[in-house]
Coordinates of C-alpha atoms in Angstrom, one line a residue:
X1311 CA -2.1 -21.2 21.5
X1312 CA -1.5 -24.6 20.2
X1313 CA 1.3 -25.9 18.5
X1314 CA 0.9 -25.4 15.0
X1315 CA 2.5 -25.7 11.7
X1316 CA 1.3 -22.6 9.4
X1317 CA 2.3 -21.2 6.4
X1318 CA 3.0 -17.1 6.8
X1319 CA 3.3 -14.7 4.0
X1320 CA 6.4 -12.3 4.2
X1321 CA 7.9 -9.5 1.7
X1322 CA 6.9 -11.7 -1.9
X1323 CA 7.2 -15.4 -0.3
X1324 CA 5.5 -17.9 2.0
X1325 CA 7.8 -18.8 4.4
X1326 CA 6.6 -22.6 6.0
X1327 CA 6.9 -22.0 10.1
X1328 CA 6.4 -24.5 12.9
X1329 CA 5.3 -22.9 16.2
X1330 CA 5.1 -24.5 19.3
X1331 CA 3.1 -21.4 20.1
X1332 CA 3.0 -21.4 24.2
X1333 CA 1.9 -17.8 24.8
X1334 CA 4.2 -15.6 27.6
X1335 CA 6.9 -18.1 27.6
X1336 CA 10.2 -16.9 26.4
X1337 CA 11.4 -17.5 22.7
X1338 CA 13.8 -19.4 20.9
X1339 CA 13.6 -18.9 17.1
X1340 CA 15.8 -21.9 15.5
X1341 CA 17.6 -21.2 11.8
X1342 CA 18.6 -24.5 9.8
X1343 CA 21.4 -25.5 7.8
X1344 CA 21.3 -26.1 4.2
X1345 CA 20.4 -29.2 3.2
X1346 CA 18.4 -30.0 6.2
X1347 CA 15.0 -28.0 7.2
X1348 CA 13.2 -27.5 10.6
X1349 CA 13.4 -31.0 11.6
X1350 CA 16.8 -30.6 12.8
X1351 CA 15.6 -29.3 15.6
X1352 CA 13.0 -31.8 16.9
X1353 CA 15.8 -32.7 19.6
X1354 CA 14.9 -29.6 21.3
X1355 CA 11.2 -29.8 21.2
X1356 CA 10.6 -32.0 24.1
X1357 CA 13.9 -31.2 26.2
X1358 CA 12.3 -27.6 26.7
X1359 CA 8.4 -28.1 26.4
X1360 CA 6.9 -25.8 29.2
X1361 CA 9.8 -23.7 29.5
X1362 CA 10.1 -22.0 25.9
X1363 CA 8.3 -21.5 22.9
X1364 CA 10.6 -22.5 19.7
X1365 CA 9.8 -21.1 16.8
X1366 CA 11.2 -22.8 13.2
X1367 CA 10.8 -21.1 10.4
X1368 CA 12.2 -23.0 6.9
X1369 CA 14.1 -20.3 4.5
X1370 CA 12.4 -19.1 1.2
X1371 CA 13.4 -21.7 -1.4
X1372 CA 14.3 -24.7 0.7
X1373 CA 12.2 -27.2 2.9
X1374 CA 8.4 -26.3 2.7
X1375 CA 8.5 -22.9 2.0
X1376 CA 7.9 -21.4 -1.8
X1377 CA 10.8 -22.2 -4.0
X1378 CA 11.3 -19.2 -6.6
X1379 CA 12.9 -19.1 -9.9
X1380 CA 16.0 -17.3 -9.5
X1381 CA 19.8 -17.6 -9.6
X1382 CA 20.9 -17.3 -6.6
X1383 CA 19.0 -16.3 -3.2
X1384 CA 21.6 -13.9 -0.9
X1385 CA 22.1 -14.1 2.8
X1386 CA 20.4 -10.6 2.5
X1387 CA 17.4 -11.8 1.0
X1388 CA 17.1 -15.1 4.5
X1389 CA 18.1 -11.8 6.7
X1390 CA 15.2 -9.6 5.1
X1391 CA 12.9 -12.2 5.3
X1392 CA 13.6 -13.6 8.8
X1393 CA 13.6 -9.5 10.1
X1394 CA 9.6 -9.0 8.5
X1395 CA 8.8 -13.0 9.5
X1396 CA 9.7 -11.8 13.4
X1397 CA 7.6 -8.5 12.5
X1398 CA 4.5 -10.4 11.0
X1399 CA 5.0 -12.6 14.4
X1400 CA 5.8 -9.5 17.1
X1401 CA 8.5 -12.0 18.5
X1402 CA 10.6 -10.0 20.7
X1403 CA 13.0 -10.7 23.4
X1404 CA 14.4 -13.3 21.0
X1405 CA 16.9 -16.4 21.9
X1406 CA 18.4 -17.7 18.6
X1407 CA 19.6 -21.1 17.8
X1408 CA 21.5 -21.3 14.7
X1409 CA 23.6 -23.9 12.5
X1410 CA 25.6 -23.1 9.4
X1411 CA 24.2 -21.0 7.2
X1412 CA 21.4 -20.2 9.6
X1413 CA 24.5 -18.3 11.3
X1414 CA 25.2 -16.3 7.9
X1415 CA 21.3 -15.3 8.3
X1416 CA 21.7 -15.0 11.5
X1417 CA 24.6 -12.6 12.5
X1418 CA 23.2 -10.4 9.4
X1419 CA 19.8 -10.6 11.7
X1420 CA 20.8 -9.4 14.7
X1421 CA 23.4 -6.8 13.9
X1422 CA 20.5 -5.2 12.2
X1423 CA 18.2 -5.7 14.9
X1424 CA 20.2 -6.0 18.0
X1425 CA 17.4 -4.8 20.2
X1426 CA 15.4 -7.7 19.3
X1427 CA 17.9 -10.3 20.8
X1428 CA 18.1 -11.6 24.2
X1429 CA 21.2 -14.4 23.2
X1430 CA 22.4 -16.5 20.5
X1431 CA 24.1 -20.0 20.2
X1432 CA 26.0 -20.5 16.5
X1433 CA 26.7 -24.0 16.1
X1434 CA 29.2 -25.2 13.1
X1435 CA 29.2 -21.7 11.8
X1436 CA 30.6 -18.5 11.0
X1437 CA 30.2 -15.6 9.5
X1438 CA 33.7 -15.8 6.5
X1439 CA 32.3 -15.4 3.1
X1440 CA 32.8 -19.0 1.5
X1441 CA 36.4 -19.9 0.3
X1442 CA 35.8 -23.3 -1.0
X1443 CA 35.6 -22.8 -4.7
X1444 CA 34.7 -26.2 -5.7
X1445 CA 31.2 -26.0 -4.0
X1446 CA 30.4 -24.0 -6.7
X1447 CA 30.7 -27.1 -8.9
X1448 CA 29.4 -29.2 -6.4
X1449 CA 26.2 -27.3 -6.9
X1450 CA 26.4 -27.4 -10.4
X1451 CA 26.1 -30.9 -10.2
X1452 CA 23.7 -31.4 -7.4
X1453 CA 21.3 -29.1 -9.9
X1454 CA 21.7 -31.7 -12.8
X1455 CA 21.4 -35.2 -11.1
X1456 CA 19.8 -34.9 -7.8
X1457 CA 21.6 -35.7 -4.6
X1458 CA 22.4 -39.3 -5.5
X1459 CA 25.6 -41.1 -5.6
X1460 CA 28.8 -39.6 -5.4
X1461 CA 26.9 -36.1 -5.2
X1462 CA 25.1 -37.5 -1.3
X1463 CA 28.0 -38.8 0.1
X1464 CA 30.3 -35.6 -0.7
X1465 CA 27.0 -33.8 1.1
X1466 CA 26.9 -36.1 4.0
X1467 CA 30.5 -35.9 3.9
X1468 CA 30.0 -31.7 4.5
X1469 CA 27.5 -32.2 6.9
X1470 CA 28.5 -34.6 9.6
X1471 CA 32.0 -35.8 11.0
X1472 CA 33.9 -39.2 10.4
X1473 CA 33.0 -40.2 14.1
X1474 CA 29.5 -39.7 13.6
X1475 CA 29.6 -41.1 9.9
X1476 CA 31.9 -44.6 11.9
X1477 CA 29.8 -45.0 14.7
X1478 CA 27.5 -47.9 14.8
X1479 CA 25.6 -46.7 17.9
X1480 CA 24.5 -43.3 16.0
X1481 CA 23.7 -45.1 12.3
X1482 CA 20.4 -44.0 13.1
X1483 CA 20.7 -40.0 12.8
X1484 CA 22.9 -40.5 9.6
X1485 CA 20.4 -42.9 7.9
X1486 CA 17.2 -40.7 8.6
X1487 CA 19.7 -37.4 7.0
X1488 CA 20.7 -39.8 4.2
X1489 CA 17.3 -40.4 3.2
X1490 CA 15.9 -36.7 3.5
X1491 CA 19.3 -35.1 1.7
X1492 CA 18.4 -37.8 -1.3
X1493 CA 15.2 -36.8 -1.5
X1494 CA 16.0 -33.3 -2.1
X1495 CA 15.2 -31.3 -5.4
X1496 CA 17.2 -30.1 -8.1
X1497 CA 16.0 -27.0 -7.6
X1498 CA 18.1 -26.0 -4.1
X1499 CA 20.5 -24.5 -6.5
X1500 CA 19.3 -21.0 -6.0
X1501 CA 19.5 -21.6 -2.4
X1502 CA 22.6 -23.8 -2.3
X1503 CA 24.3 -21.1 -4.8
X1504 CA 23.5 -18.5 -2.0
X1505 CA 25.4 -20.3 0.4
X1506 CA 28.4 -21.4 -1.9
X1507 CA 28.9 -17.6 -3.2
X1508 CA 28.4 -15.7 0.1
X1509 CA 29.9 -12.7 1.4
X1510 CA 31.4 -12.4 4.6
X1511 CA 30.1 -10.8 7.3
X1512 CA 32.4 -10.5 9.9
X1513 CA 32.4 -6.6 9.7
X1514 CA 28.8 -7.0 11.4
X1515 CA 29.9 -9.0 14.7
X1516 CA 30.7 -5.7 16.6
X1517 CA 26.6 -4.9 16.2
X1518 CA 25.3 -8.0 18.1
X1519 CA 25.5 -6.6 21.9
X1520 CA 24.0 -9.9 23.3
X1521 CA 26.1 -12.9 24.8
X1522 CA 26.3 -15.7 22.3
X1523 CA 27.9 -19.3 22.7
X1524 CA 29.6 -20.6 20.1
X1525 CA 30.3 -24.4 19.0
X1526 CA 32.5 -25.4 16.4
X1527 CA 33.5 -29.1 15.7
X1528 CA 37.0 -30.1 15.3
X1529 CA 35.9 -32.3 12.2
X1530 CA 34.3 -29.5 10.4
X1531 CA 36.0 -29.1 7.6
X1532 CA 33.3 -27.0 5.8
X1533 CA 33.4 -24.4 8.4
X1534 CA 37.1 -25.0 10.8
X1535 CA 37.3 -23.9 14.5
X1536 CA 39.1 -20.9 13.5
X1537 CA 36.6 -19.5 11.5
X1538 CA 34.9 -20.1 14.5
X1539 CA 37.3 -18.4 16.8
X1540 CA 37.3 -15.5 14.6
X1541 CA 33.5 -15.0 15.2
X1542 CA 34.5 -15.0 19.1
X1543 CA 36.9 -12.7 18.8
X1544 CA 35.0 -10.3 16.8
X1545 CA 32.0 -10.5 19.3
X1546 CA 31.9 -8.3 22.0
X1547 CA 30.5 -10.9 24.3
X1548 CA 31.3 -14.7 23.4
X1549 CA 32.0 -18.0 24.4
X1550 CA 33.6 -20.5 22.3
X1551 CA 33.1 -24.3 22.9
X1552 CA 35.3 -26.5 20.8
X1553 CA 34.1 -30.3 20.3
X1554 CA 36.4 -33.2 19.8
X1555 CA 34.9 -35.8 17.3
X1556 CA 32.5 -33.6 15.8
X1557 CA 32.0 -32.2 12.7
X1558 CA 29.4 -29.5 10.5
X1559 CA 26.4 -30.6 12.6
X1560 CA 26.6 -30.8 16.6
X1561 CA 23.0 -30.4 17.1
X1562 CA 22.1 -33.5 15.4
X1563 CA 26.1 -35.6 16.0
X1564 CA 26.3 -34.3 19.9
X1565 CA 23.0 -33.5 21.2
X1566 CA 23.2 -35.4 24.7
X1567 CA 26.4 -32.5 25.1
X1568 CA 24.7 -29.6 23.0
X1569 CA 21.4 -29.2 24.2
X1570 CA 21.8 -29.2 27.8
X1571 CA 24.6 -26.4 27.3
X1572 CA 22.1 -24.4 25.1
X1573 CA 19.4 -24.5 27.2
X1574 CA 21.2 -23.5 30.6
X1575 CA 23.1 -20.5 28.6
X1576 CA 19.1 -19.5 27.4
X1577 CA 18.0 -20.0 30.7
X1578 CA 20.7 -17.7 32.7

């Protein structure tokens, strides 16, 4: 089966999904952050080609999946829709890569489903309900001007760490995220309201059987190492990797550190 990029229906919504479709090698299925879509995970692509089949669906309302015309889309509604998306697929003896609220999704996923999980990496997540109040406002606004001006830079200021954000050697990474945050539309705020009003989930942890490997960046201010640490400690089988100089986003600020650790912990 050739890589593909496909649109798949699920539940009432078409969820945009990029397969790299090898048949009988094992899976990972990636789940993004907010604000960012699929592509933060071409990293991966190449680093594992021939040894696992990644699978990246984009959540209902953001990237290139259907937007819909509602208030607010719930962490319940990503779960639901990832749980019939696997179905639809027959993915089973899953590896999960997740990052932010990919983690919200994905902790509701697998304590659901435990059975369809082989092992799971969070990376600058958790599973807290959301304590910053302000975001709320801060998605107010995005909804009325765009992701321009002050509005970007507090975003970019969310998603990656003051090292990353200083560095001359990695301007790259930020500029090509500067450019595809900007060019987002008014109307994330259904999704970006799910995120900002979530519930917490942490009562779930004890469900997921599977090892997972946790990594939370010192300079992640959106989502701290102890809200990572509390993940670990509510996990009946965990890891936690804590990373100086990096912030919301290790998969795209660390990858040269990230990726080879994810891919040996999938490969054990």
């Amino acid at each position: 089966m050739p890589h593909t990029q496909q649109v798949v229906a699920v539940r009432d919504t078409h969820l945009f999904v990029d397969d790299t479709g090898e048949e009988g090698l094992p899976i990972i299925l990636c789940l993004h952050s907010l604000f960012l879509d699929s592509r933060m995970f071409d990293g991966l692509i190449d680093a594992v080609r021939g040894e696992f089949r990644v699978v990246r669906p984009e959540f209902r309302g953001q990237g290139r999946s259907d937007l819909h015309d509602v208030d607010v889309i719930t962490m319940d509604d990503h779960a639901e829709d990832i749980l019939a998306l696997i179905e639809v697929m027959g993915l089973k003896d899953i590896n999960m890569l997740v990052q932010s609220m990919g983690g919200d999704v994905g902790v509701r996923v697998a304590a659901r489903r435990p059975e369809l999980f082989r092992k799971i990496v969070m990376a600058g997540s958790s599973a807290r309900g959301e304590t910053h109040k302000e975001y709320v406002t801060w998605t107010d606004r995005a909804s009325v001007h765009g992701f321009v001006g002050d509005i970007l830079e507090e975003t970019l200021g969310v998603m990656f760490g003051e090292t990353i954000r200083n560095d001359p050697e990695r301007t790259d990474i930020v500029a090509l995220w500067t450019d595809r945050i900007n060019a987002l539309p008014r109307s994330l705020r259904p999704a970006m309201l799910g995120v900002m009003t979530r519930e917490g989930a942490l009562d779930l942890l004890p469900s997921i059987t599977c090892p997972v490997l946790i990594f939370s960046g010192v300079e992640d201010h959106a989502r701290p190492p102890e809200w990572g640490k509390e993940v670990a400690d509510a996990l009946p089988d965990s890891e936690l990797v804590v990373l100086e100089g990096v912030g919301h986003s290790p998969t795209l600020e660390v990858p040269n550190i990230v990726y080879p650790k994810i891919i040996d912990f999938f490969r054990s």
